[in-house]
mmCIF file of C-alpha atoms and ligand atoms in Angstrom:
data_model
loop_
_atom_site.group_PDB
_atom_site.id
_atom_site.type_symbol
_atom_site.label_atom_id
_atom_site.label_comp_id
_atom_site.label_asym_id
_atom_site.label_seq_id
_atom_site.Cartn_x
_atom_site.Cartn_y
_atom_site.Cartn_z
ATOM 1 C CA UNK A 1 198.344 37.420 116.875
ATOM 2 C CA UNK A 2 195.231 35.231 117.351
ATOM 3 C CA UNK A 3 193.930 33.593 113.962
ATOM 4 C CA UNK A 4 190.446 33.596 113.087
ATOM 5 C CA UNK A 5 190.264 30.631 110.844
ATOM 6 C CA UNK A 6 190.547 27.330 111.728
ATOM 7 C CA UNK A 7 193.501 25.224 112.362
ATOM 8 C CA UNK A 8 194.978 22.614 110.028
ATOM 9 C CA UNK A 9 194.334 19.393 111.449
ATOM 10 C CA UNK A 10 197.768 16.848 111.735
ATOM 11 C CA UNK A 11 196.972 15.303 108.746
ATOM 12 C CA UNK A 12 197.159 17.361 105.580
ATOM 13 C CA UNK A 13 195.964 15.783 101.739
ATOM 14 C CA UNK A 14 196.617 18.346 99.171
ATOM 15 C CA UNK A 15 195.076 17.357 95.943
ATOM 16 C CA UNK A 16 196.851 18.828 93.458
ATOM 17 C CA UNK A 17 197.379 19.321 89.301
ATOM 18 C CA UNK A 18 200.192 17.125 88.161
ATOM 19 C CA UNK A 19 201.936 19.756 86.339
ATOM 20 C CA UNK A 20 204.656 22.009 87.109
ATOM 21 C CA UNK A 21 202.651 24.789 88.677
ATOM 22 C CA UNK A 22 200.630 22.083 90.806
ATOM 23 C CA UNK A 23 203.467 20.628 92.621
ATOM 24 C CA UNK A 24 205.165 23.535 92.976
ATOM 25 C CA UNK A 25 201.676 25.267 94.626
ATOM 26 C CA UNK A 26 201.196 22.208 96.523
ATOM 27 C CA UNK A 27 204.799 22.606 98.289
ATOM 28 C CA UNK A 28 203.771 26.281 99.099
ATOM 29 C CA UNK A 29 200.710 25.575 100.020
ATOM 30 C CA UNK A 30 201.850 22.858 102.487
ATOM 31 C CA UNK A 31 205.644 23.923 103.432
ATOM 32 C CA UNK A 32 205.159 24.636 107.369
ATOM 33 C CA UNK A 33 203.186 21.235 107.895
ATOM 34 C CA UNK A 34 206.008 18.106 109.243
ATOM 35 C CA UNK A 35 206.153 16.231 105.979
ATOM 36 C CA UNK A 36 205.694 12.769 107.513
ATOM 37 C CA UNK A 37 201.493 14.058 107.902
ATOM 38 C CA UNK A 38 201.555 15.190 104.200
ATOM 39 C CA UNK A 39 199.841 12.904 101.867
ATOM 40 C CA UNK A 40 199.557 14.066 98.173
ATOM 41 C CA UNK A 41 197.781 12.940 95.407
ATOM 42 C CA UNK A 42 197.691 14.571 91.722
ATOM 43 C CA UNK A 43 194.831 14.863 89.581
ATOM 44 C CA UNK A 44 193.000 16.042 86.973
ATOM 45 C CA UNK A 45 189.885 18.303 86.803
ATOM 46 C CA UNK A 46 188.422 14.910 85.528
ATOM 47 C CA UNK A 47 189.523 12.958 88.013
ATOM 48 C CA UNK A 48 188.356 14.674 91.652
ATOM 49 C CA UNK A 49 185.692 12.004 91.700
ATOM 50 C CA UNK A 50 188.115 9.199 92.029
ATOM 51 C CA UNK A 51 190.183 11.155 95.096
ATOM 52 C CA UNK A 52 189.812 8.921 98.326
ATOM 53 C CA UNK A 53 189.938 11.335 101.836
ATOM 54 C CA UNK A 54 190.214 10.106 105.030
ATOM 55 C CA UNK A 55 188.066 11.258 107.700
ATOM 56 C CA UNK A 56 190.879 13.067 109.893
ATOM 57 C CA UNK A 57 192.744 14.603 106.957
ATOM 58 C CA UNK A 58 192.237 18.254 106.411
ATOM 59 C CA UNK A 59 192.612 18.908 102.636
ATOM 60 C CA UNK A 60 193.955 21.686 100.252
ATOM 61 C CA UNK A 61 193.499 21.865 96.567
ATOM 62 C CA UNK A 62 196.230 23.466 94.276
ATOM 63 C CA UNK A 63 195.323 24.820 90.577
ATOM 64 C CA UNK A 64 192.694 22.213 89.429
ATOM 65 C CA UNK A 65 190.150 23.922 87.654
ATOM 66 C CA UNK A 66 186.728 23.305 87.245
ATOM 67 C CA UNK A 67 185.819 20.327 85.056
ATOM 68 C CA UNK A 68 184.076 22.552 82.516
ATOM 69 C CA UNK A 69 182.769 19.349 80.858
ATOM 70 C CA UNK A 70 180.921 18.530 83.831
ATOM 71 C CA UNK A 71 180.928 21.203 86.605
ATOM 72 C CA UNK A 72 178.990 18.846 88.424
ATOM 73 C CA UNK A 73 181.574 16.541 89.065
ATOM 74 C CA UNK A 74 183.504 19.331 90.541
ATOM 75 C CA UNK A 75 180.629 20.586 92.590
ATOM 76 C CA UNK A 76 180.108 17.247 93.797
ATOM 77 C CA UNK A 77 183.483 17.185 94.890
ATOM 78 C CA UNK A 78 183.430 19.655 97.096
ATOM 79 C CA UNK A 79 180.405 19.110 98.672
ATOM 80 C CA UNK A 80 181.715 15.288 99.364
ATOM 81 C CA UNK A 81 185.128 17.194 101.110
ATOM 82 C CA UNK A 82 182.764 19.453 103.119
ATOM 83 C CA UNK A 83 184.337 20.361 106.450
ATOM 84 C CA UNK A 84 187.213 18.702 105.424
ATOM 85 C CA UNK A 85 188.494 21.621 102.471
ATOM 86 C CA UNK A 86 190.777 23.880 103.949
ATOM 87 C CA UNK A 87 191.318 25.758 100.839
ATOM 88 C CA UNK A 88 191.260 25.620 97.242
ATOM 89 C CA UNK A 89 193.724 27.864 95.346
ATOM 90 C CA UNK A 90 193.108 28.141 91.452
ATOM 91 C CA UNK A 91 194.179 30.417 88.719
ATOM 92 C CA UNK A 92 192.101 28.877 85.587
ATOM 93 C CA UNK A 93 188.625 30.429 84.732
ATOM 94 C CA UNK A 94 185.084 28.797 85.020
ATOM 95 C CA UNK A 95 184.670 29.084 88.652
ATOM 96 C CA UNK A 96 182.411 32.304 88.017
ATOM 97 C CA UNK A 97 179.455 30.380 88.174
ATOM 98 C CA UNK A 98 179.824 28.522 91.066
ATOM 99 C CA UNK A 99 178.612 28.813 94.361
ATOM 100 C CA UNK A 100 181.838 29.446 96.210
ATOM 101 C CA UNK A 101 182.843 30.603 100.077
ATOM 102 C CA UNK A 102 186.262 31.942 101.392
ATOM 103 C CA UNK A 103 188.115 29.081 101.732
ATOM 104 C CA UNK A 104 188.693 29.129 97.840
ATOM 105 C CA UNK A 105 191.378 31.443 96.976
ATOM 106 C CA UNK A 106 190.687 31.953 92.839
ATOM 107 C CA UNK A 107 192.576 34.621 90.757
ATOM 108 C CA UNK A 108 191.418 34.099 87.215
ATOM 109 C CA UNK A 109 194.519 36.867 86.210
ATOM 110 C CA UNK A 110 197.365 35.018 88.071
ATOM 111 C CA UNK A 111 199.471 33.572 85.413
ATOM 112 C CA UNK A 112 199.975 30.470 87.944
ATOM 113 C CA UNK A 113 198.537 29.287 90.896
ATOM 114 C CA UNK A 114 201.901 29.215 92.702
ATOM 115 C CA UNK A 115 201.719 32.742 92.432
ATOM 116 C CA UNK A 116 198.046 32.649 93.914
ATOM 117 C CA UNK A 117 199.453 30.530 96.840
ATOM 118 C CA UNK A 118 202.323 32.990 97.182
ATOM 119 C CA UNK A 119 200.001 36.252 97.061
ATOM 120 C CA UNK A 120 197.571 35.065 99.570
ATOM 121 C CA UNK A 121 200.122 33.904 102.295
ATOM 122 C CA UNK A 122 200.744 36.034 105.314
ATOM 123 C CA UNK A 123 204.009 34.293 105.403
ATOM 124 C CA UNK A 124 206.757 36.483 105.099
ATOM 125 C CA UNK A 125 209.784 33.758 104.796
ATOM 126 C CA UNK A 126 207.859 32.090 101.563
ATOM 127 C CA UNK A 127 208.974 34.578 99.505
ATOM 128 C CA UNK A 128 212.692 34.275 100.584
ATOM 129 C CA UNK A 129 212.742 30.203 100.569
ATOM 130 C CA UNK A 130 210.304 29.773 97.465
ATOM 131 C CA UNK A 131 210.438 33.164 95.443
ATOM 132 C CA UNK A 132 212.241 30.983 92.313
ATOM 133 C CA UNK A 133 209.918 28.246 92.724
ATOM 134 C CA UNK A 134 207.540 30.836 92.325
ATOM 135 C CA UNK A 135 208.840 32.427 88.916
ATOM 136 C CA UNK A 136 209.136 28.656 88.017
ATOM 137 C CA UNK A 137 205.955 28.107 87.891
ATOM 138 C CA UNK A 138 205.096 30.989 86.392
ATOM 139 C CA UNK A 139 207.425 30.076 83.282
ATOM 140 C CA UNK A 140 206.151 26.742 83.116
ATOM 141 C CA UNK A 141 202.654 27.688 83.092
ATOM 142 C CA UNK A 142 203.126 31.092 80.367
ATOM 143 C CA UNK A 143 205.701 28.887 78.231
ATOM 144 C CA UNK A 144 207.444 32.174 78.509
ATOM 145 C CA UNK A 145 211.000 32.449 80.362
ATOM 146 C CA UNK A 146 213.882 30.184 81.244
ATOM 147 C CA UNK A 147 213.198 27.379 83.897
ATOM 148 C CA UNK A 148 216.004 26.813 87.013
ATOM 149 C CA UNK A 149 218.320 24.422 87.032
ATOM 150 C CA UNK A 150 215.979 22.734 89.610
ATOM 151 C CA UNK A 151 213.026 23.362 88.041
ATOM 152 C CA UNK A 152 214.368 21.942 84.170
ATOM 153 C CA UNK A 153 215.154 18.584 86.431
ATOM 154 C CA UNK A 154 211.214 17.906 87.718
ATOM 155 C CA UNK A 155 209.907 19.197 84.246
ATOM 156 C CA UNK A 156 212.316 16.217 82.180
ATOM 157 C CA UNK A 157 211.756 13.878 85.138
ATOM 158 C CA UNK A 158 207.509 14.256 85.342
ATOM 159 C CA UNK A 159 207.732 14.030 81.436
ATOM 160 C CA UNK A 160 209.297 10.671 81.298
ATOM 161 C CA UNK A 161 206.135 8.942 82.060
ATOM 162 C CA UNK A 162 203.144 11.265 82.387
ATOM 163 C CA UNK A 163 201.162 8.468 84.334
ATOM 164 C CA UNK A 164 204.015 7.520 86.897
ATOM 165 C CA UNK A 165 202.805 9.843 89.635
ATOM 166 C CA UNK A 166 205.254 8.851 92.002
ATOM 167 C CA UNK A 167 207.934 10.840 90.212
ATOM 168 C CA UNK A 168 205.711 14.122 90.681
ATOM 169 C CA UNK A 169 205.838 12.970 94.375
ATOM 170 C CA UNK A 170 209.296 12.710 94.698
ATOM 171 C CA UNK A 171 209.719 16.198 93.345
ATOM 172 C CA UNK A 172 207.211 17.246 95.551
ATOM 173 C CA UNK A 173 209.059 15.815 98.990
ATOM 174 C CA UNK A 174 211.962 17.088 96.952
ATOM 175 C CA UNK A 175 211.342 20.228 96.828
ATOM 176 C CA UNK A 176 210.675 20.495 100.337
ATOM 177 C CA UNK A 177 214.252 18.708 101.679
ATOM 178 C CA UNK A 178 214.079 15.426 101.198
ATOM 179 C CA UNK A 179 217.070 14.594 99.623
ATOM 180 C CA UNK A 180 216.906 11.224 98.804
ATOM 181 C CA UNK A 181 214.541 11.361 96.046
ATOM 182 C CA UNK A 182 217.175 13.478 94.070
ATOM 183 C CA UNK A 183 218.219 10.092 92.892
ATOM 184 C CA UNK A 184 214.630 9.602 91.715
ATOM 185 C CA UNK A 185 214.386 12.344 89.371
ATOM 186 C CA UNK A 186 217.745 11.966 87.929
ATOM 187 C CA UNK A 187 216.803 8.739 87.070
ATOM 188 C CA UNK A 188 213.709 9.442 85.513
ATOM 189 C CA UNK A 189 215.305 12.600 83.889
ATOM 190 C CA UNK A 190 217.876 10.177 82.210
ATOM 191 C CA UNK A 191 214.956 8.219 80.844
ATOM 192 C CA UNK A 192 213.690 11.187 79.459
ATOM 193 C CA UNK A 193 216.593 11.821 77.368
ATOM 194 C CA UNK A 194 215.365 9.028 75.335
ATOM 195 C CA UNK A 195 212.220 10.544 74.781
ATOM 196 C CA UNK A 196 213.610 14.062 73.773
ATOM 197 C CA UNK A 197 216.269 12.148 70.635
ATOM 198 C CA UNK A 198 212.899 10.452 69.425
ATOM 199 C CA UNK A 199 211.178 13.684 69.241
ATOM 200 C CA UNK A 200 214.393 15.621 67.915
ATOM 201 C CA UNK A 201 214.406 12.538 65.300
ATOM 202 C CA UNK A 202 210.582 13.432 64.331
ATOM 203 C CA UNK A 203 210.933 16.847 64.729
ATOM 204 C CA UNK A 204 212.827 17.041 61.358
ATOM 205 C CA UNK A 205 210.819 15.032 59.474
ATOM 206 C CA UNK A 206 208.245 17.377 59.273
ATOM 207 C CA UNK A 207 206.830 18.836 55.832
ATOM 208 C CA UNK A 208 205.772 21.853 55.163
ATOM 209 C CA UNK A 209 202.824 22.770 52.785
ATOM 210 C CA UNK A 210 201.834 26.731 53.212
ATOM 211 C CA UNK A 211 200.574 27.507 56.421
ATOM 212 C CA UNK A 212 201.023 23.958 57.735
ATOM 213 C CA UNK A 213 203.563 21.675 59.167
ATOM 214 C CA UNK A 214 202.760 17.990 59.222
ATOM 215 C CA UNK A 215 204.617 15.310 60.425
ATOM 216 C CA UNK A 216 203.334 11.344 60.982
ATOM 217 C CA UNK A 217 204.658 9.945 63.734
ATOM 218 C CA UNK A 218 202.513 6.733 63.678
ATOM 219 C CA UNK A 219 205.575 4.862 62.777
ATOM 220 C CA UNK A 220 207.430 5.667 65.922
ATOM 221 C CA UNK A 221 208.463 3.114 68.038
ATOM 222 C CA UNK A 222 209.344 5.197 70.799
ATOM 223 C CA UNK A 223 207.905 7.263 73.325
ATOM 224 C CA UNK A 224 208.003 11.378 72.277
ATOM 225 C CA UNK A 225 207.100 14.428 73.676
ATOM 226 C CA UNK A 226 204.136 15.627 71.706
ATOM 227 C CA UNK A 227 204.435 19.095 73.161
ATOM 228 C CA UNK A 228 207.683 19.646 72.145
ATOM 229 C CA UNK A 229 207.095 18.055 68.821
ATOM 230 C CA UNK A 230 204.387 20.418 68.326
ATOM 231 C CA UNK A 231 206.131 23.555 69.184
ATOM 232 C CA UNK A 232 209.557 22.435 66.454
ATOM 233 C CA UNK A 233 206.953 22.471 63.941
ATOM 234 C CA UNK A 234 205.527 25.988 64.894
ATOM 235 C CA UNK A 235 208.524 26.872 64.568
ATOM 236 C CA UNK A 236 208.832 26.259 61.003
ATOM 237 C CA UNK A 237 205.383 27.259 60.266
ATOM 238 C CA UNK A 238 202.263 29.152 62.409
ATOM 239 C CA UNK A 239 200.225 25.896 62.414
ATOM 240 C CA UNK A 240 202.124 22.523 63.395
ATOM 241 C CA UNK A 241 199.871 18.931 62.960
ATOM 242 C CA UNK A 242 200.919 15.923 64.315
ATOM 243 C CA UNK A 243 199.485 12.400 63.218
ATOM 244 C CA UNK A 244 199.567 10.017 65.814
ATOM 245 C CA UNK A 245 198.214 6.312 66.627
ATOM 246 C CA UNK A 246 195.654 5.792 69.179
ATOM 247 C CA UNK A 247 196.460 2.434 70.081
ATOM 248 C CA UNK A 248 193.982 1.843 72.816
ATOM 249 C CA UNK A 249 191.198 3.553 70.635
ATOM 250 C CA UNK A 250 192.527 2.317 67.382
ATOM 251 C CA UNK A 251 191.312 5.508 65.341
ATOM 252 C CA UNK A 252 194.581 7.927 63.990
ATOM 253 C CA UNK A 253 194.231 11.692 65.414
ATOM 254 C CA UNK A 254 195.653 14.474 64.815
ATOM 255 C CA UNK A 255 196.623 16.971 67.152
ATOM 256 C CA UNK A 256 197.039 20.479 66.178
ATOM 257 C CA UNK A 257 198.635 24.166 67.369
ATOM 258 C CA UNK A 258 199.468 27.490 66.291
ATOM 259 C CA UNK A 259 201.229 30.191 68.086
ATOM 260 C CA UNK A 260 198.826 32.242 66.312
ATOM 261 C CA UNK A 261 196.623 34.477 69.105
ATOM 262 C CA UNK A 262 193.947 35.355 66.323
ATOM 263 C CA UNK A 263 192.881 31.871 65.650
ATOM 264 C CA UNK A 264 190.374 29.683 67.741
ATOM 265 C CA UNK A 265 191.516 26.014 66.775
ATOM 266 C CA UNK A 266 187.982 25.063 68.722
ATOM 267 C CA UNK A 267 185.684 27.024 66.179
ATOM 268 C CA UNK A 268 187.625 26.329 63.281
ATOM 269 C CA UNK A 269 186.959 22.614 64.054
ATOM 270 C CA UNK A 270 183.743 22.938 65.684
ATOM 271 C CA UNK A 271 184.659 21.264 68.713
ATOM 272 C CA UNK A 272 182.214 20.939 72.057
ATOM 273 C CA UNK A 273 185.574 22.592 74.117
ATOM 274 C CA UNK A 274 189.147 22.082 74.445
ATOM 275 C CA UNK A 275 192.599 24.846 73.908
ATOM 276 C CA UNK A 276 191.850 27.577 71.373
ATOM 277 C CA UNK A 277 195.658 26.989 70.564
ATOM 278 C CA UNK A 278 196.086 23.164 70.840
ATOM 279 C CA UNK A 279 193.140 20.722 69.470
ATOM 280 C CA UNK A 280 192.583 16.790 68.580
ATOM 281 C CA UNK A 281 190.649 15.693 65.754
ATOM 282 C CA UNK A 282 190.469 11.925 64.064
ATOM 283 C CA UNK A 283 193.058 11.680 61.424
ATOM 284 C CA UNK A 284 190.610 11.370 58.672
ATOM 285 C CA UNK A 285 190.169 14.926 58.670
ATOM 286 C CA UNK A 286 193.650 15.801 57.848
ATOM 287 C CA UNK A 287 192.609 17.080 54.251
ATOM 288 C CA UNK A 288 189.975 19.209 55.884
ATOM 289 C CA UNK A 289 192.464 20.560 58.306
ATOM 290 C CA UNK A 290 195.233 21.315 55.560
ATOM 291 C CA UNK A 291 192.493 23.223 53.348
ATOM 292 C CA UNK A 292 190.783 25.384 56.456
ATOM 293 C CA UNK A 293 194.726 25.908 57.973
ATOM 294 C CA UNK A 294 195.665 27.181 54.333
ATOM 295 C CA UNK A 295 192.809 29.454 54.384
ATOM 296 C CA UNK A 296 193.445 31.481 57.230
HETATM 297 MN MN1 MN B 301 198.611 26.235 86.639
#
């Protein structure tokens, strides 16, 4: 069957979210290409300005969304790619008001962009060798469901140190047969284990008052998962604060979530954007944030 679109060229940059669903797109996206012309780099929506592309690499873009704080930048982007974007597959919302072709593959419904990549594929043997990675992602992404035993590896392994993109790497080459960078994650995984006692050790400090969980963790010493810290304490009440140092910045924050789908964390605050469900505020409005959380 002749193809209509164009040919990948040899050498393939996907660009790529550094979460689970982004590395797990980025191997569907890229699974028939010879692994040694892969090059992949992770980002953030923030971040597509700072992506370097060679001229003979063709490029492929796995669920970044739009940088809603400055669409521009993503705009930008793409017109600095030009010939050179293959595809862009996405799964967030914002692209509505852009000025997009057929190359990008955007289903605002999917509940990950693995699934995108998956759906759009003529490829009838991705389902069979990726079908798992697929419902993966998909858990990863919802929160909802139980993770492989492959998949619970790269998520404790990636967590150990968020900016260490090399481990995301690893699971990427990983994940498509390159078995010597099992050793990587494991490592890394083991690392994380340190993380995950510090944040079982703070998850039970937390205090109740009403509606509201609070727990300081400016004393810590160690690294934690702030995620997971967040979720124990919805799980002891529908709104869960943590109080953390900022040492870089110097200013406390506090970062807050419910579980709770009727609340929008953003208004309540009055914050220019960010996770109707997950916010960050400076510490000194933690009475503020007790009274309005108590309110609701
Ligand atoms: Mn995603």
């Amino acid at each position: 069957m002749a193809k209509k679109r164009k040919e990948i060229k040899k050498r393939l940059l996907l660009v790529a979210h550094g979460d689970f669903d982004g590395i797990a797109s980025a191997v569907l996206a890229s699974w028939r290409h010879p692994l040694e012309d892969v090059r992949v780099v992770f980002v953030q929506p923030f971040t597509v300005d700072k992506v370097e592309v060679a001229d003979d690499e063709d490029v492929i873009v796995v669920d970044v969304a739009v940088n809603n704080r400055d669409p521009k930048m993503t705009t930008d982007f793409i017109s600095r790619l030009g010939g050179r974007l293959y595809r862009w597959f996405d799964h967030h919302r914002g692209w509505e008001s852009l000025k997009i072709d057929d190359r990008f593959v955007i289903n605002s419904d999917a509940p990950s962009c693995a699934q995108v990549v998956m759906s759009s594929s003529q490829d009838g043997d991705m389902e069979y060798y990726f079908g798992t990675l697929m419902v993966d992602a998909t858990a990863a992404d919802t929160r909802q469901g139980t993770l492989s035993k492959k998949a619970d590896l790269i998520e404790r392994a990636t967590k150990a140190d968020l900016s260490d993109d090399s481990v995301r790497e690893a699971a990427f080459r990983w994940l498509l047969g390159d078995k010597s960078k099992l050793s990587v994650l494991e490592a890394a995984a083991e690392k994380y284990a340190a993380i995950q006692a510090e944040t079982e050790r703070l998850s039970a400090t937390y205090r109740v008052t009403g509606n509201v969980a609070v727990v300081d963790a400016r004393e810590s010493e160690h690294n934690y998962d702030r995620t997971q810290l967040l979720l124990a304490g919805q799980k002891v009440a529908p709104f869960a604060v943590v109080v953390s140092a900022n040492p870089r910045a110097g200013e406390d924050y506090l970062t807050i979530a419910t579980s709770r789908k009727d609340v929008n964390l953003v208004e309540i605050f009055g914050l220019p954007s960010g996770a109707p469900f997950r916010v960050s505020i400076p510490a000194s409005r933690l009475e503020e944030a007790l009274g309005k959380l108590n309110s609701l």
